Coordinates of C-alpha atoms in Angstrom, one line a residue:
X7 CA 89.9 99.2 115.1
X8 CA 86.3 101.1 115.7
X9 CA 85.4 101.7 111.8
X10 CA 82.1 104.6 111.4
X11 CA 78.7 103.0 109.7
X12 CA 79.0 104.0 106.6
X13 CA 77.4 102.2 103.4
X14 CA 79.5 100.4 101.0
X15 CA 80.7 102.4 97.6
X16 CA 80.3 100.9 94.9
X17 CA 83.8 100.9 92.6
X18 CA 85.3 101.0 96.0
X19 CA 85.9 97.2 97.3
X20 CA 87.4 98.2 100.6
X21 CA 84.4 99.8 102.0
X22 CA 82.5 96.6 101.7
X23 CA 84.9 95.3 104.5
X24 CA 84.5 99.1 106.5
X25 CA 80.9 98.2 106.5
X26 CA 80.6 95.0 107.9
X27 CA 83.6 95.2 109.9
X28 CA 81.5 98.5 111.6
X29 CA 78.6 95.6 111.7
X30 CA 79.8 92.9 112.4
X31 CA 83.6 93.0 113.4
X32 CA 84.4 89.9 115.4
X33 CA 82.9 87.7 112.7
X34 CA 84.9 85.7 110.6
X35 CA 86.7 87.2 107.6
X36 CA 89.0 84.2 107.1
X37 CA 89.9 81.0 108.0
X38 CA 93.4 79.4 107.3
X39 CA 95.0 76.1 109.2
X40 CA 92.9 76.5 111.9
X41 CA 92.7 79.6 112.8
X42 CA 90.3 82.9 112.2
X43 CA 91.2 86.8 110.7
X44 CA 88.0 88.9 112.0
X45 CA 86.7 91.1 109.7
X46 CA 87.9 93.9 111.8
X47 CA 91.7 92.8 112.0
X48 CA 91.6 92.0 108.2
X49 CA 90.9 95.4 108.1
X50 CA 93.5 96.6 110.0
X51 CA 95.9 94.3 108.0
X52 CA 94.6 95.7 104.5
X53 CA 95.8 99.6 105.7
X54 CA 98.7 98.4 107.5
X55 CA 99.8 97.2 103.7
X56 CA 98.6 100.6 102.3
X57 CA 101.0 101.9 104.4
X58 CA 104.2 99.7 103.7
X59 CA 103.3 99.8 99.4
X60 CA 103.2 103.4 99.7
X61 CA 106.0 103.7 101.4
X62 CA 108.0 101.8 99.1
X63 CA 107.0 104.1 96.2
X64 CA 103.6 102.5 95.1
X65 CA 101.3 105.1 93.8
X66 CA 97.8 105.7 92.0
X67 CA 98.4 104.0 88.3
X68 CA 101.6 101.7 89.2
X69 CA 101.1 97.8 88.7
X70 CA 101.7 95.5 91.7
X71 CA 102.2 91.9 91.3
X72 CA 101.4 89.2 93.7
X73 CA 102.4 85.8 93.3
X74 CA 101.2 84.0 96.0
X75 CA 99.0 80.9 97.3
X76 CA 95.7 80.9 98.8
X77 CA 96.3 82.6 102.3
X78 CA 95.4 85.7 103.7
X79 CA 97.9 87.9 102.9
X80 CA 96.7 87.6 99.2
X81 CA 93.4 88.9 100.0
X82 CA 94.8 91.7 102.4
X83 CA 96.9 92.6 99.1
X84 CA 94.2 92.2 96.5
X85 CA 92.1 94.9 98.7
X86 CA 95.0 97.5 99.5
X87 CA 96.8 97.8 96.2
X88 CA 93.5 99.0 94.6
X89 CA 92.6 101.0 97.4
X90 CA 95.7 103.5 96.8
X91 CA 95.0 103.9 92.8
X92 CA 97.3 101.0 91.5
X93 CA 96.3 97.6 89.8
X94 CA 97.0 94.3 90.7
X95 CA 98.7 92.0 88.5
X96 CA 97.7 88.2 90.2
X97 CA 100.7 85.8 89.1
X98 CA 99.8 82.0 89.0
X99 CA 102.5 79.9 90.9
X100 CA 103.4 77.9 87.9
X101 CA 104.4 80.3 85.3
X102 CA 108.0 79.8 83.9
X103 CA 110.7 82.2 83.7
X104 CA 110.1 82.9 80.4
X105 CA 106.7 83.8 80.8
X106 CA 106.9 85.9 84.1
X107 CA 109.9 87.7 81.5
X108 CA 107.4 88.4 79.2
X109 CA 104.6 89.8 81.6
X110 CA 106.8 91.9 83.2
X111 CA 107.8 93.4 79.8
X112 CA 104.1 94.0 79.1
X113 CA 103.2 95.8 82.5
X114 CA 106.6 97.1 84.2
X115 CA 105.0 96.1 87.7
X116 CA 106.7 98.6 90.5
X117 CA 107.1 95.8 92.4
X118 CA 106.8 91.6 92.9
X119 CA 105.1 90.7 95.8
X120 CA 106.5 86.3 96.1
X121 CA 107.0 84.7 99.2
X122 CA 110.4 86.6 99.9
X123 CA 108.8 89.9 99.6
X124 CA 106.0 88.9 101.7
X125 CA 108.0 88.1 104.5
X126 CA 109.4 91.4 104.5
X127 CA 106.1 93.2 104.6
X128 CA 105.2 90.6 107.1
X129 CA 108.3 92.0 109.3
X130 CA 108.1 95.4 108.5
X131 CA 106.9 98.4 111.1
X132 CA 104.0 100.1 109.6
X133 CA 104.1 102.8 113.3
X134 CA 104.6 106.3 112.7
X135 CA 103.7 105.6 108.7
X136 CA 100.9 108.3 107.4
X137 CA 97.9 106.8 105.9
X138 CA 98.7 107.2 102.3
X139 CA 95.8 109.1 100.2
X140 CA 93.2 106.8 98.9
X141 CA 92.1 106.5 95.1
X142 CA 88.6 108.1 94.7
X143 CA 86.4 106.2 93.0
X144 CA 86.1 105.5 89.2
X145 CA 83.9 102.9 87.2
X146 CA 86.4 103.6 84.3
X147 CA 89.8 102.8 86.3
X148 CA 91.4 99.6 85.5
X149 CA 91.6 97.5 88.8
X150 CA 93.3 94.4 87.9
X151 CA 95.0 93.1 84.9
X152 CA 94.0 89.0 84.4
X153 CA 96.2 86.8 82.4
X154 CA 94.0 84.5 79.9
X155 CA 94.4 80.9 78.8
X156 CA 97.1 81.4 76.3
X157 CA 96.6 78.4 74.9
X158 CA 97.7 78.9 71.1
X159 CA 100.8 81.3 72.2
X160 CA 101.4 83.9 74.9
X161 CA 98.4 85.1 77.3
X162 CA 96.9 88.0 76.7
X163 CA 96.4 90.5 79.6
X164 CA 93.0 91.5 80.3
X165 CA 92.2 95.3 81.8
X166 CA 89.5 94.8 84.4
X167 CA 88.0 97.2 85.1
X168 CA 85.9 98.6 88.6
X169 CA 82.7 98.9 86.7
X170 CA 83.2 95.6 85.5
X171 CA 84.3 93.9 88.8
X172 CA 81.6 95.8 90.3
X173 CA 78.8 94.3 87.8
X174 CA 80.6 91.0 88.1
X175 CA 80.7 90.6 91.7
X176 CA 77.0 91.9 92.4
X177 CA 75.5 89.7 89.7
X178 CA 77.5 86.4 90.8
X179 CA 77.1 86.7 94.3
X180 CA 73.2 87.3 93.7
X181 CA 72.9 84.2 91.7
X182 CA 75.0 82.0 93.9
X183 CA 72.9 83.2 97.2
X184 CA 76.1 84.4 98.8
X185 CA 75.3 86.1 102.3
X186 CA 77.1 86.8 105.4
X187 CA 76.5 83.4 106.8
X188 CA 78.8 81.4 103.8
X189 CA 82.0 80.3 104.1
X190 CA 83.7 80.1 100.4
X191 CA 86.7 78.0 99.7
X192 CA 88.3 78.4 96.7
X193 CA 89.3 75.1 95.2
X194 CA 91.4 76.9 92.2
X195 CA 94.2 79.6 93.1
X196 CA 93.4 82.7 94.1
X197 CA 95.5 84.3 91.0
X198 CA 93.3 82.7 88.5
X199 CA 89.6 83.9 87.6
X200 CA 87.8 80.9 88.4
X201 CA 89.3 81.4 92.3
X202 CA 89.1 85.0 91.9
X203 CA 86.0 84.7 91.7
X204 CA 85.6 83.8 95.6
X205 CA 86.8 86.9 96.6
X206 CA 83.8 88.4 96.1
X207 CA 82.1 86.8 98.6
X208 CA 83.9 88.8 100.8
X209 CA 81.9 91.6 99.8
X210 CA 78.5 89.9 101.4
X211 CA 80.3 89.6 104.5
X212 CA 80.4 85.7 103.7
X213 CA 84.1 84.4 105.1
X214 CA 86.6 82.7 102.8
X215 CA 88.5 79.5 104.0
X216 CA 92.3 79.5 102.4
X217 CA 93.7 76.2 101.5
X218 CA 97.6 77.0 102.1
X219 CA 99.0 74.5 99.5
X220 CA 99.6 75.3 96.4
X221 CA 99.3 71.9 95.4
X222 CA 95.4 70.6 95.3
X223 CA 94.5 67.4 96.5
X224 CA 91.1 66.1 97.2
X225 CA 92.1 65.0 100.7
X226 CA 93.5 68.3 101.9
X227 CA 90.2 70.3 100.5
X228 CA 87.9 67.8 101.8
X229 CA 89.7 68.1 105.1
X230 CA 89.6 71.8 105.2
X231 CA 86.0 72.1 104.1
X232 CA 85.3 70.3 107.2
X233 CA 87.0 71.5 109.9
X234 CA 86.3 75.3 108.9
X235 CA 82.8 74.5 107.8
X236 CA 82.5 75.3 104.6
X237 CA 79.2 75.9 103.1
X238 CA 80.4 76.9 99.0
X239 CA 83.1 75.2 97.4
X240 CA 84.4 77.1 93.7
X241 CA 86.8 75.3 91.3
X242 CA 86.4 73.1 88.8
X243 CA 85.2 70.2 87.4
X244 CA 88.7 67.8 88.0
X245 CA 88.3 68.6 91.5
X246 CA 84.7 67.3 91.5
X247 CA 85.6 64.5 89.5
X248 CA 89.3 63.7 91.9
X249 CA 87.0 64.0 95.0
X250 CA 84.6 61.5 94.0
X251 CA 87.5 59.0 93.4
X252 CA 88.1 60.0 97.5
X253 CA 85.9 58.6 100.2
X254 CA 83.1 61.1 101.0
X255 CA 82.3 62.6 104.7
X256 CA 78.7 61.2 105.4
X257 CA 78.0 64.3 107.0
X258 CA 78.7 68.4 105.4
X259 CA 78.4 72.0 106.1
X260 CA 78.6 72.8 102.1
X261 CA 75.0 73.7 100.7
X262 CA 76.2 74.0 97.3
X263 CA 79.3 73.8 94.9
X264 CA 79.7 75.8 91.5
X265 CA 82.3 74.9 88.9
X266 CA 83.6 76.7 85.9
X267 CA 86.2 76.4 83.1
X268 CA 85.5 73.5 81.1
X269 CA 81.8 71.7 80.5
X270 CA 80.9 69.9 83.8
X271 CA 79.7 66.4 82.5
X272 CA 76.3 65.8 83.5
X273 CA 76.7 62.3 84.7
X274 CA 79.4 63.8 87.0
X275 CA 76.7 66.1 88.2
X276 CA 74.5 63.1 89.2
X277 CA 77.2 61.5 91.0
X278 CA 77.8 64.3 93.1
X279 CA 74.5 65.2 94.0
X280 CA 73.9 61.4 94.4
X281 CA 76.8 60.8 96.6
X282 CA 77.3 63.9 98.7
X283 CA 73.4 65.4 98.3
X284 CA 75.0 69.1 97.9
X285 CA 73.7 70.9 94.8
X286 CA 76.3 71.5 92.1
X287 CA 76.1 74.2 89.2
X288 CA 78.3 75.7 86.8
X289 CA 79.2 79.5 85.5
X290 CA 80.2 80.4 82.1
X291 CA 82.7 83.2 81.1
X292 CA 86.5 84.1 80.2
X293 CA 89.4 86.2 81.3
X294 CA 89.0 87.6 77.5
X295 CA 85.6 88.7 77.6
X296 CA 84.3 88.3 81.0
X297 CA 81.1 86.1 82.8
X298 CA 78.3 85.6 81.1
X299 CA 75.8 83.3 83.3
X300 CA 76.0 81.7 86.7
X301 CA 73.5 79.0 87.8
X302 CA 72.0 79.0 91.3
X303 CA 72.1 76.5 93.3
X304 CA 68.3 76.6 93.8
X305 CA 67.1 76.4 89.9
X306 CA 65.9 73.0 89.2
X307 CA 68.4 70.2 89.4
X308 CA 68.2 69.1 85.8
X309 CA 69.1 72.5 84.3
X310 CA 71.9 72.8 86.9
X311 CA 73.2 69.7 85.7
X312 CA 72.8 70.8 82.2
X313 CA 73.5 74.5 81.4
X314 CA 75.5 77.2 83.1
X315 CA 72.2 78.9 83.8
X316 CA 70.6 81.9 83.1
X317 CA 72.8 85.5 81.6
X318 CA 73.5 88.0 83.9
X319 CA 70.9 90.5 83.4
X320 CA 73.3 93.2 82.9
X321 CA 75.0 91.3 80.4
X322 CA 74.1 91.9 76.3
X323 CA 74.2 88.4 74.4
X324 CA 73.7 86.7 71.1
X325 CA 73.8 83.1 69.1
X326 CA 75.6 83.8 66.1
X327 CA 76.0 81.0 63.5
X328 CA 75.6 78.7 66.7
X329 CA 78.4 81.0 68.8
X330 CA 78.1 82.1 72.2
X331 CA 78.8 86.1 72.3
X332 CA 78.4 88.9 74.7
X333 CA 78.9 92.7 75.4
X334 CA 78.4 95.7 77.7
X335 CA 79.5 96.2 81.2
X336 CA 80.8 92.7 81.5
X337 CA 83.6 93.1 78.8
X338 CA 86.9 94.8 78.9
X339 CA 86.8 97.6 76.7
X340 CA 90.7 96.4 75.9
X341 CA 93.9 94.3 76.6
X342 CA 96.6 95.7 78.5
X343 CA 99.1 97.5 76.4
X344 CA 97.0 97.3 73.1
X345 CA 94.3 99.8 71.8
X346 CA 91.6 96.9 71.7
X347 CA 89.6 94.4 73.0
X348 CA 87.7 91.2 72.5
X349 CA 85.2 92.6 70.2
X350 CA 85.1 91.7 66.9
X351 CA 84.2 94.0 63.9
X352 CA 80.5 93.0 63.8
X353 CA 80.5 94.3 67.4
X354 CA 80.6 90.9 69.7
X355 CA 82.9 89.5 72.0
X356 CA 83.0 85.6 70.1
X357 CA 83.1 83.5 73.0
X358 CA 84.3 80.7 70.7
X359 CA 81.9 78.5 72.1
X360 CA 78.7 76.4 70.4
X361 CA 75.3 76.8 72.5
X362 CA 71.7 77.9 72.6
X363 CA 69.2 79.6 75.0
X364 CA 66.3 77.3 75.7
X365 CA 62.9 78.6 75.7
X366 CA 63.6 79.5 80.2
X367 CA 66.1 81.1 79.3
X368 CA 68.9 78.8 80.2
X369 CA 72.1 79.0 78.0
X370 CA 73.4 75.4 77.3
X371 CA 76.9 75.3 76.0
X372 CA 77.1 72.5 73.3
X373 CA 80.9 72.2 72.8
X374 CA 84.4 74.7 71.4
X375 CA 83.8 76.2 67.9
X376 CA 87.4 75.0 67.2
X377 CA 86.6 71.6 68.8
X378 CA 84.5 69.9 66.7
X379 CA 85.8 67.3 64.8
X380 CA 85.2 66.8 61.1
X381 CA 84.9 63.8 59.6
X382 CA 83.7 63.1 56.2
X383 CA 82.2 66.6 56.0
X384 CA 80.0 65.5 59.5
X385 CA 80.6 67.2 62.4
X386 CA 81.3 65.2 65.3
X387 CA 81.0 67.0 69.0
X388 CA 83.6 65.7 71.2
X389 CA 82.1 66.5 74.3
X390 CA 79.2 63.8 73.3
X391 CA 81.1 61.4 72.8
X392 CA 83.4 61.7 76.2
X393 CA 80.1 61.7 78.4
X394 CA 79.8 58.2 76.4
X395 CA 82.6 57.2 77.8
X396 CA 82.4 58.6 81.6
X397 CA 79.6 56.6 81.4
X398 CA 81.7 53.6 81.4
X399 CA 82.1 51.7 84.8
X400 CA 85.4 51.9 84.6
X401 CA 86.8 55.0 82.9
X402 CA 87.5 57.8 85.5
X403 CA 87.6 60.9 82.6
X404 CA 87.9 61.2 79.0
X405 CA 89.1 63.5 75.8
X406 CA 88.5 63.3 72.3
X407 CA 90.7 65.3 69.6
X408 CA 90.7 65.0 66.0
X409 CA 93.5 63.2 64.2
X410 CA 94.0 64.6 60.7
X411 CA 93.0 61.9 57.7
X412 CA 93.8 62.3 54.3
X413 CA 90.8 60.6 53.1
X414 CA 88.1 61.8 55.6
X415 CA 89.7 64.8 56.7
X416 CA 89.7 63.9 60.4
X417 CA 89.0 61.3 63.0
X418 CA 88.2 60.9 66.6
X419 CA 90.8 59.8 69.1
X420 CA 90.3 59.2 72.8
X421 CA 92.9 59.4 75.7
X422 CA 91.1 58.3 78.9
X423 CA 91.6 57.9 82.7
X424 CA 90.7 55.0 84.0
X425 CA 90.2 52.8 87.4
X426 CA 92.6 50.2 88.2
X427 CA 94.9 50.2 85.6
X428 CA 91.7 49.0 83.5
X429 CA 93.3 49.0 79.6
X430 CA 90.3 49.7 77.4
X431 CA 90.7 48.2 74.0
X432 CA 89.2 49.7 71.1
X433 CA 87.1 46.6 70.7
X434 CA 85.3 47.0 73.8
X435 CA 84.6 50.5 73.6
X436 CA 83.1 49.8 70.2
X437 CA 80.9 47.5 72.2
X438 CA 80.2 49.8 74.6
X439 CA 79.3 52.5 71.9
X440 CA 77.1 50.7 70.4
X441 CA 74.9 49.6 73.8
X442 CA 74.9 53.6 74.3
X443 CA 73.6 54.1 71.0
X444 CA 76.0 56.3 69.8
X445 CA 75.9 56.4 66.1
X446 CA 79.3 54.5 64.7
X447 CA 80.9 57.6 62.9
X448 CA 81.4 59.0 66.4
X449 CA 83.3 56.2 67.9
X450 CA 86.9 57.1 68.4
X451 CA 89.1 55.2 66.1
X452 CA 92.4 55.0 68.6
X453 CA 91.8 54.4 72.5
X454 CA 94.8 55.2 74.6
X455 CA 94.9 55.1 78.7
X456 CA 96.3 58.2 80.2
X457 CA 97.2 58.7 84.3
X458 CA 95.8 61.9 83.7
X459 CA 94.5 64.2 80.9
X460 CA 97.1 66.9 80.4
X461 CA 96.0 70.8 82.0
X462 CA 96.4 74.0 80.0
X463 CA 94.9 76.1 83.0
X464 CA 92.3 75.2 86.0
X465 CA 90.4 72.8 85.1
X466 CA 91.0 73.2 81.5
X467 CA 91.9 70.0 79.4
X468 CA 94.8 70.9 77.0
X469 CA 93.3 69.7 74.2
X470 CA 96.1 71.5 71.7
X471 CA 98.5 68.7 73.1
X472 CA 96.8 65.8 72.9
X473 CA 95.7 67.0 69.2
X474 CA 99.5 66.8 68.9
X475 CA 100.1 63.5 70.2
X476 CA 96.7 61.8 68.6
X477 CA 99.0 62.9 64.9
X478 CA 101.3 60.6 66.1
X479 CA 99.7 57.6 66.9

């Protein structure tokens, strides 16, 4: 398909594969179990779809779900249903039936696109179709709706939209050095922000590698990142942490790898870079009020280790009382369905996290408002006292919740992961504690091994369940 030189539109993600398809069209644009999608015939396959949704009744303003893995038909999809007007609705592969009930209620989707549905498309004629008119474009236009955490009841639908996609995507590329010679693989699923996030890339030209299984494993992603030579790798700290408990190639393509959704221990950092020698960083952000800071994989490797970097410099932010808040272009203006957003009266998205701007203007994120633990009227910050215990030879990961006291108010509790079967007793984690130097109120008062800490979301610890079982032990 010859496509005219034209430069990219901003608001418009489509033309940013016209234009290096017209540049560059035999080049990669994907690579999946083997084999490679030019950027040219990933083109084709994004109108082809335009053609078949329109056909089938999808217009400007309808929402289209997808609910799909990462392959390639996802991102063919995530660039045609926004192309003709509509907005995508990305379904992670492990929501319920209750929950998918409850989404659909909120945002009456014209249609599910699951594996059944994309075998249709996949068999369907698209000859003799007309090309179906194409949205103009509009920074105000909601693109995408996101499902958040959901963490203390249902999730929340975000409204993306192109103006902040477009300010996302130009200010995270930048500060992850994305250009047309990368090749991203998502580590996280492409339905979820932190995976999302990949698709981007696209946008630079750079390639993206699709894992296929829905089910991660460190073997499977190390062996993809190999044989498609991967130079980025996006998820989230657990897969860090799982691939280091996996032997290592001695040899990589991957210059760099950049984690979000929970606090990426430091001394996991070192251990990576030690191990593999591939820079790691982290970004900062949610799905309720958008990303905040990314850092690069060039800034110095102790504030990479660290902080989540620097803020966008489009983004509008603030310490207040010790929170983390934002605003501006980078924030929906308001949930799906509801006539507001994430802002709270005084005018800030709360981020309802603890951190600080150093004097480089590096934002370190210090722990979850709603996460520290109280005890005695002192605060304790869990996420000190779990890089304690990484630290520990034998203890793989860690979690520390707050168990309610009716004398001190609350107490610390740990549920680790551990090598070997290794059963820590609380006696030699006291010990352990105390070489550290951590001061005693800190230490955790009940130890219990876990195979692995429980997952509200990628990457994301849920704390609110272990909470629950810490009351009864």
């Amino acid at each position: 398909m010859k496509v005219a030189m034209k430069e990219p539109t901003p608001f418009r993600p489509v033309s940013y594969l016209e234009w290096n398809a017209a540049r560059r069209g035999t080049r990669a644009a994907l690579w999946e179990a083997g084999d490679e999608i030019t950027l040219e015939v990933l083109l084709d396959h994004v109108r082809r779809f335009e053609k078949l949704l329109a056909a089938r009744g999808v217009e400007a303003g309808d929402v289209v779900g997808v609910q799909l893995p990462n392959v390639w038909q996802y991102v063919a999809l995530e660039l045609a249903i926004p192309d003709l007007g509509a907005v995508i609705l990305p379904l992670p592969g492990g929501l319920g039936r209750h929950e998918l009930q409850w989404i659909t209620e909120k945002t009456r989707p014209r249609m599910v696109i699951g594996a059944g549905e994309l075998e249709e498309l996949a068999s369907a004629s698209a000859g003799g179709l007309p090309a179906p008119p194409i949205a103009s474009p509009d920074p105000t236009r909601v693109a995408e709706i996101a499902l958040t955490s959901g963490t203390t009841g249902m999730p929340k639908l975000a409204s993306l939209s192109a103006r902040l996609k477009q300010v996302t995507f130009e200010s995270f590329t930048e500060r992850l050095q994305i250009t047309e010679e990368d090749r991203a693989l998502p580590m996280t699923p492409l339905t979820q922000g932190i995976g999302g996030m990949c698709l981007y890339c696209l946008r630079r030209g750079a390639a993206l590698v699709m894992l296929r299984d829905p089910h991660w494993t460190a073997e499977h992603c190390l062996a993809v990142a190999a044989e498609s030579r991967a130079t980025m790798m996006v998820g989230v700290p657990t897969n860090v942490i799982r691939m280091l408990n996996h032997p290592l190639p001695a040899a990589t393509s991957l210059r760099a790898v950049a984690v979000a959704g929970a606090p990426l221990p430091p001394e996991i950092a070192e251990r990576w870079e030690t191990t593999t020698g591939v820079p790691i960083s982290s970004f900062y952000g949610s799905m309720d009020a958008g990303q905040l800071a990314v850092a690069s994989p060039s800034d110095p490797r102790a504030l990479r280790w660290t902080t989540v970097g620097r803020p966008h410099d489009r983004a509008e932010w603030r310490i207040l009382d010790g929170e983390i808040c934002m605003r501006g272009d980078l924030v929906q203006d308001r949930y799906w369905g509801e006539t507001s957003g994430p802002y709270s009266s005084d005018g800030w998205a709360h981020m309802g996290d603890l951190g600080f701007v150093d004097e480089s203007g590096y934002l370190h994120v210090v722990g979850r408002v709603k996460d520290i633990i109280i005890r005695g009227g002192t605060n304790i910050n869990p996420y000190e006292v779990e890089s304690m215990l990484r630290g520990h030879p034998r203890i793989v990961d860690a979690c520390v919740v707050a168990r309610p006291d009716a004398e001190l108010g609350e107490l610390p509790v740990a549920f680790v992961v551990t090598r070997d079967g290794f059963e820590p007793s609380r006696q030699e984690l006291d010990a352990f504690l105390q070489e550290q130097g951590l001061a005693r109120y800190k230490w955790p008062v009940v130890v219990r091994r876990l195979d692995e800490l429980p997952l509200s979301g990628p990457g994301k610890v849920n704390r609110k369940a272990l909470r629950e079982n810490a009351r009864a032990l």
